[in-house]
Amino acid sequence: MNSLLTILLLPFSWLYAAVLAGRNWLYDRGWKRSVAFAEVPVVSVGNLRVGGTGKTPHVAWLVAWLQARGQHPALLSRGYGRRTRGYRLATALDSAATVGDEPWQQFGQFGGTVPVAVSEDRAAGIRQLLADAPYSTAVVLDDAYQHRRVRPTINILLSEQQRPFYADHVLPAGRLRESRAGAARADAVIITKCAPDLSAAARAAITAQVHRYARPAVPVLFSGYDYGPPVPVPGTAAGLVAAPAGGSEVLLLTGIAQPGPLLAHLAAAGYRVAHHARFADHHAFTSAELAALAAQCQPGQCVLTTQKDAARLQEPALAASVADLPVFYIPITVRFLADGEARLASLLAPTFPLPAVG
């Protein structure tokens, strides 16, 4: 944002931050009710900044880690961008339109083996989710850092390395949902989208900045992405052609907050992006937009996209629009730097002990 505009908007940010600080103070003092769940541990993954910190792949890492510990996790999200209201447990009959693109991606990623539900009211949503999936031994809350009505067992805060919360302002002057002081609620802070060669000195400098707001003993961890080979998007013509390899000329379709890391990966892998159809985060693609993309697609070219965007492309209403387009998504997995994975595991392990043998 332009620095002059930022300065002009700061008074409005201060007012908004004051309102949110008052709300947080009421929760901290117990004057507004916050619910803890004795039935199962609740792990919240969220951020202070609007959009683009990598919540979905970190939630996937957490779910996989819990499964490896013999746990049976369930996922609860608000379901941002869906066209429904209230609580909803995802089934094979749902779509991004009914549960939201990220929950639908998570439902498909785990093959329907992990209960995935959406609810604006997380407290009511957890109760209903545990009733629907009583075998669950953990609930993972996706994007619930500001949802103070639920008091999580473990609170994980994400912050992008290139756009750290400690260098940002509250809306509208910046992109923070609340003041930097909100980091004090975190039990772990993960700096995301880091380059694999981020130096120890740089990590130490970032850690010092985070600890200006987070509690002193809270671990500050660093993560990046590993990108997999292109995967055909079901319902498209991708299954009829070979996956594009490095050196290929491709089209790129994104509806995410920060496509920069993906663009950097494609460039490093040798792909040449002939056309980038870029839309806002959670954008609901239309048939007209896909027709315009198809008009740009030359013989021999394929369309690359993200896994989250692929979830929205599988809307039944778009079936005819994508049937002749060869669309592949690039899968991503979280990779921790240095000893970050071991430190996060040591934080989680006391809450989720390995099952007894014998």
JSON list of N, CA and C in Angstrom, two decimals, residues 16 20 23-24 27 44-50 122 143-150 155 157 176-179 182-183 185:
[
{"chain": "A", "resi": 16, "resn": "TYR", "atom": "N", "xyz": [-10.24, 0.81, 14.78]},
{"chain": "A", "resi": 16, "resn": "TYR", "atom": "CA", "xyz": [-10.61, -0.59, 14.61]},
{"chain": "A", "resi": 16, "resn": "TYR", "atom": "C", "xyz": [-9.84, -1.47, 15.59]},
{"chain": "A", "resi": 20, "resn": "LEU", "atom": "N", "xyz": [-11.26, -4.01, 18.63]},
{"chain": "A", "resi": 20, "resn": "LEU", "atom": "CA", "xyz": [-10.87, -5.41, 18.76]},
{"chain": "A", "resi": 20, "resn": "LEU", "atom": "C", "xyz": [-10.12, -5.68, 20.06]},
{"chain": "A", "resi": 23, "resn": "ARG", "atom": "N", "xyz": [-12.63, -6.09, 22.73]},
{"chain": "A", "resi": 23, "resn": "ARG", "atom": "CA", "xyz": [-13.26, -7.41, 22.64]},
{"chain": "A", "resi": 23, "resn": "ARG", "atom": "C", "xyz": [-12.33, -8.48, 23.22]},
{"chain": "A", "resi": 24, "resn": "ASN", "atom": "N", "xyz": [-11.05, -8.43, 22.86]},
{"chain": "A", "resi": 24, "resn": "ASN", "atom": "CA", "xyz": [-10.10, -9.41, 23.38]},
{"chain": "A", "resi": 24, "resn": "ASN", "atom": "C", "xyz": [-9.94, -9.29, 24.89]},
{"chain": "A", "resi": 27, "resn": "TYR", "atom": "N", "xyz": [-12.70, -11.11, 26.61]},
{"chain": "A", "resi": 27, "resn": "TYR", "atom": "CA", "xyz": [-12.47, -12.55, 26.60]},
{"chain": "A", "resi": 27, "resn": "TYR", "atom": "C", "xyz": [-11.37, -12.93, 27.58]},
{"chain": "A", "resi": 44, "resn": "SER", "atom": "N", "xyz": [-5.99, -25.06, 17.00]},
{"chain": "A", "resi": 44, "resn": "SER", "atom": "CA", "xyz": [-6.37, -23.98, 16.10]},
{"chain": "A", "resi": 44, "resn": "SER", "atom": "C", "xyz": [-5.16, -23.56, 15.26]},
{"chain": "A", "resi": 45, "resn": "VAL", "atom": "N", "xyz": [-5.38, -23.42, 13.95]},
{"chain": "A", "resi": 45, "resn": "VAL", "atom": "CA", "xyz": [-4.35, -22.93, 13.04]},
{"chain": "A", "resi": 45, "resn": "VAL", "atom": "C", "xyz": [-4.91, -21.68, 12.37]},
{"chain": "A", "resi": 46, "resn": "GLY", "atom": "N", "xyz": [-4.22, -20.54, 12.55]},
{"chain": "A", "resi": 46, "resn": "GLY", "atom": "CA", "xyz": [-4.74, -19.30, 12.00]},
{"chain": "A", "resi": 46, "resn": "GLY", "atom": "C", "xyz": [-3.67, -18.26, 11.82]},
{"chain": "A", "resi": 47, "resn": "ASN", "atom": "N", "xyz": [-4.09, -17.04, 11.59]},
{"chain": "A", "resi": 47, "resn": "ASN", "atom": "CA", "xyz": [-3.13, -15.96, 11.36]},
{"chain": "A", "resi": 47, "resn": "ASN", "atom": "C", "xyz": [-3.71, -14.63, 11.84]},
{"chain": "A", "resi": 48, "resn": "LEU", "atom": "N", "xyz": [-2.86, -13.64, 11.85]},
{"chain": "A", "resi": 48, "resn": "LEU", "atom": "CA", "xyz": [-3.30, -12.27, 12.17]},
{"chain": "A", "resi": 48, "resn": "LEU", "atom": "C", "xyz": [-3.63, -11.49, 10.91]},
{"chain": "A", "resi": 49, "resn": "ARG", "atom": "N", "xyz": [-3.07, -11.93, 9.78]},
{"chain": "A", "resi": 49, "resn": "ARG", "atom": "CA", "xyz": [-3.19, -11.19, 8.53]},
{"chain": "A", "resi": 49, "resn": "ARG", "atom": "C", "xyz": [-4.28, -11.80, 7.65]},
{"chain": "A", "resi": 50, "resn": "VAL", "atom": "N", "xyz": [-4.89, -10.97, 6.84]},
{"chain": "A", "resi": 50, "resn": "VAL", "atom": "CA", "xyz": [-5.91, -11.44, 5.91]},
{"chain": "A", "resi": 50, "resn": "VAL", "atom": "C", "xyz": [-5.24, -12.20, 4.76]},
{"chain": "A", "resi": 122, "resn": "ARG", "atom": "N", "xyz": [-18.09, -21.75, 15.70]},
{"chain": "A", "resi": 122, "resn": "ARG", "atom": "CA", "xyz": [-17.18, -22.89, 15.88]},
{"chain": "A", "resi": 122, "resn": "ARG", "atom": "C", "xyz": [-17.55, -23.72, 17.11]},
{"chain": "A", "resi": 143, "resn": "ASP", "atom": "N", "xyz": [-8.34, -21.64, 10.45]},
{"chain": "A", "resi": 143, "resn": "ASP", "atom": "CA", "xyz": [-8.59, -20.19, 10.39]},
{"chain": "A", "resi": 143, "resn": "ASP", "atom": "C", "xyz": [-9.54, -19.74, 11.50]},
{"chain": "A", "resi": 144, "resn": "ALA", "atom": "N", "xyz": [-9.16, -20.03, 12.74]},
{"chain": "A", "resi": 144, "resn": "ALA", "atom": "CA", "xyz": [-10.02, -19.67, 13.87]},
{"chain": "A", "resi": 144, "resn": "ALA", "atom": "C", "xyz": [-9.28, -18.84, 14.91]},
{"chain": "A", "resi": 145, "resn": "TYR", "atom": "N", "xyz": [-8.19, -18.18, 14.54]},
{"chain": "A", "resi": 145, "resn": "TYR", "atom": "CA", "xyz": [-7.38, -17.48, 15.53]},
{"chain": "A", "resi": 145, "resn": "TYR", "atom": "C", "xyz": [-8.17, -16.35, 16.20]},
{"chain": "A", "resi": 146, "resn": "GLN", "atom": "N", "xyz": [-9.06, -15.68, 15.44]},
{"chain": "A", "resi": 146, "resn": "GLN", "atom": "CA", "xyz": [-9.84, -14.59, 16.02]},
{"chain": "A", "resi": 146, "resn": "GLN", "atom": "C", "xyz": [-11.19, -15.06, 16.57]},
{"chain": "A", "resi": 147, "resn": "HIS", "atom": "N", "xyz": [-11.48, -16.35, 16.47]},
{"chain": "A", "resi": 147, "resn": "HIS", "atom": "CA", "xyz": [-12.76, -16.86, 16.96]},
{"chain": "A", "resi": 147, "resn": "HIS", "atom": "C", "xyz": [-12.62, -17.19, 18.44]},
{"chain": "A", "resi": 148, "resn": "ARG", "atom": "N", "xyz": [-12.76, -16.18, 19.27]},
{"chain": "A", "resi": 148, "resn": "ARG", "atom": "CA", "xyz": [-12.44, -16.33, 20.69]},
{"chain": "A", "resi": 148, "resn": "ARG", "atom": "C", "xyz": [-13.51, -17.10, 21.47]},
{"chain": "A", "resi": 149, "resn": "ARG", "atom": "N", "xyz": [-14.62, -17.43, 20.84]},
{"chain": "A", "resi": 149, "resn": "ARG", "atom": "CA", "xyz": [-15.66, -18.18, 21.57]},
{"chain": "A", "resi": 149, "resn": "ARG", "atom": "C", "xyz": [-15.20, -19.60, 21.89]},
{"chain": "A", "resi": 150, "resn": "VAL", "atom": "N", "xyz": [-14.18, -20.08, 21.16]},
{"chain": "A", "resi": 150, "resn": "VAL", "atom": "CA", "xyz": [-13.59, -21.38, 21.47]},
{"chain": "A", "resi": 150, "resn": "VAL", "atom": "C", "xyz": [-12.19, -21.16, 22.02]},
{"chain": "A", "resi": 155, "resn": "ASN", "atom": "N", "xyz": [-2.76, -23.32, 20.21]},
{"chain": "A", "resi": 155, "resn": "ASN", "atom": "CA", "xyz": [-3.04, -22.24, 19.27]},
{"chain": "A", "resi": 155, "resn": "ASN", "atom": "C", "xyz": [-1.80, -22.00, 18.41]},
{"chain": "A", "resi": 157, "resn": "LEU", "atom": "N", "xyz": [-0.04, -19.99, 15.32]},
{"chain": "A", "resi": 157, "resn": "LEU", "atom": "CA", "xyz": [-0.13, -18.76, 14.52]},
{"chain": "A", "resi": 157, "resn": "LEU", "atom": "C", "xyz": [0.83, -18.84, 13.35]},
{"chain": "A", "resi": 176, "resn": "LEU", "atom": "N", "xyz": [-3.80, -6.53, 8.76]},
{"chain": "A", "resi": 176, "resn": "LEU", "atom": "CA", "xyz": [-3.99, -7.29, 9.99]},
{"chain": "A", "resi": 176, "resn": "LEU", "atom": "C", "xyz": [-5.45, -7.28, 10.42]},
{"chain": "A", "resi": 177, "resn": "ARG", "atom": "N", "xyz": [-5.92, -8.42, 10.89]},
{"chain": "A", "resi": 177, "resn": "ARG", "atom": "CA", "xyz": [-7.28, -8.54, 11.40]},
{"chain": "A", "resi": 177, "resn": "ARG", "atom": "C", "xyz": [-7.39, -8.00, 12.83]},
{"chain": "A", "resi": 178, "resn": "GLU", "atom": "N", "xyz": [-6.28, -7.98, 13.52]},
{"chain": "A", "resi": 178, "resn": "GLU", "atom": "CA", "xyz": [-6.22, -7.41, 14.87]},
{"chain": "A", "resi": 178, "resn": "GLU", "atom": "C", "xyz": [-4.80, -6.93, 15.09]},
{"chain": "A", "resi": 179, "resn": "SER", "atom": "N", "xyz": [-4.52, -6.31, 16.21]},
{"chain": "A", "resi": 179, "resn": "SER", "atom": "CA", "xyz": [-3.19, -5.74, 16.44]},
{"chain": "A", "resi": 179, "resn": "SER", "atom": "C", "xyz": [-2.15, -6.84, 16.62]},
{"chain": "A", "resi": 182, "resn": "GLY", "atom": "N", "xyz": [-1.97, -9.56, 19.39]},
{"chain": "A", "resi": 182, "resn": "GLY", "atom": "CA", "xyz": [-2.70, -10.82, 19.34]},
{"chain": "A", "resi": 182, "resn": "GLY", "atom": "C", "xyz": [-1.77, -12.02, 19.29]},
{"chain": "A", "resi": 183, "resn": "ALA", "atom": "N", "xyz": [-0.52, -11.81, 18.89]},
{"chain": "A", "resi": 183, "resn": "ALA", "atom": "CA", "xyz": [0.44, -12.92, 18.84]},
{"chain": "A", "resi": 183, "resn": "ALA", "atom": "C", "xyz": [0.70, -13.51, 20.22]},
{"chain": "A", "resi": 185, "resn": "ARG", "atom": "N", "xyz": [-1.32, -14.78, 22.16]},
{"chain": "A", "resi": 185, "resn": "ARG", "atom": "CA", "xyz": [-2.17, -15.95, 22.40]},
{"chain": "A", "resi": 185, "resn": "ARG", "atom": "C", "xyz": [-1.59, -17.22, 21.79]}
]
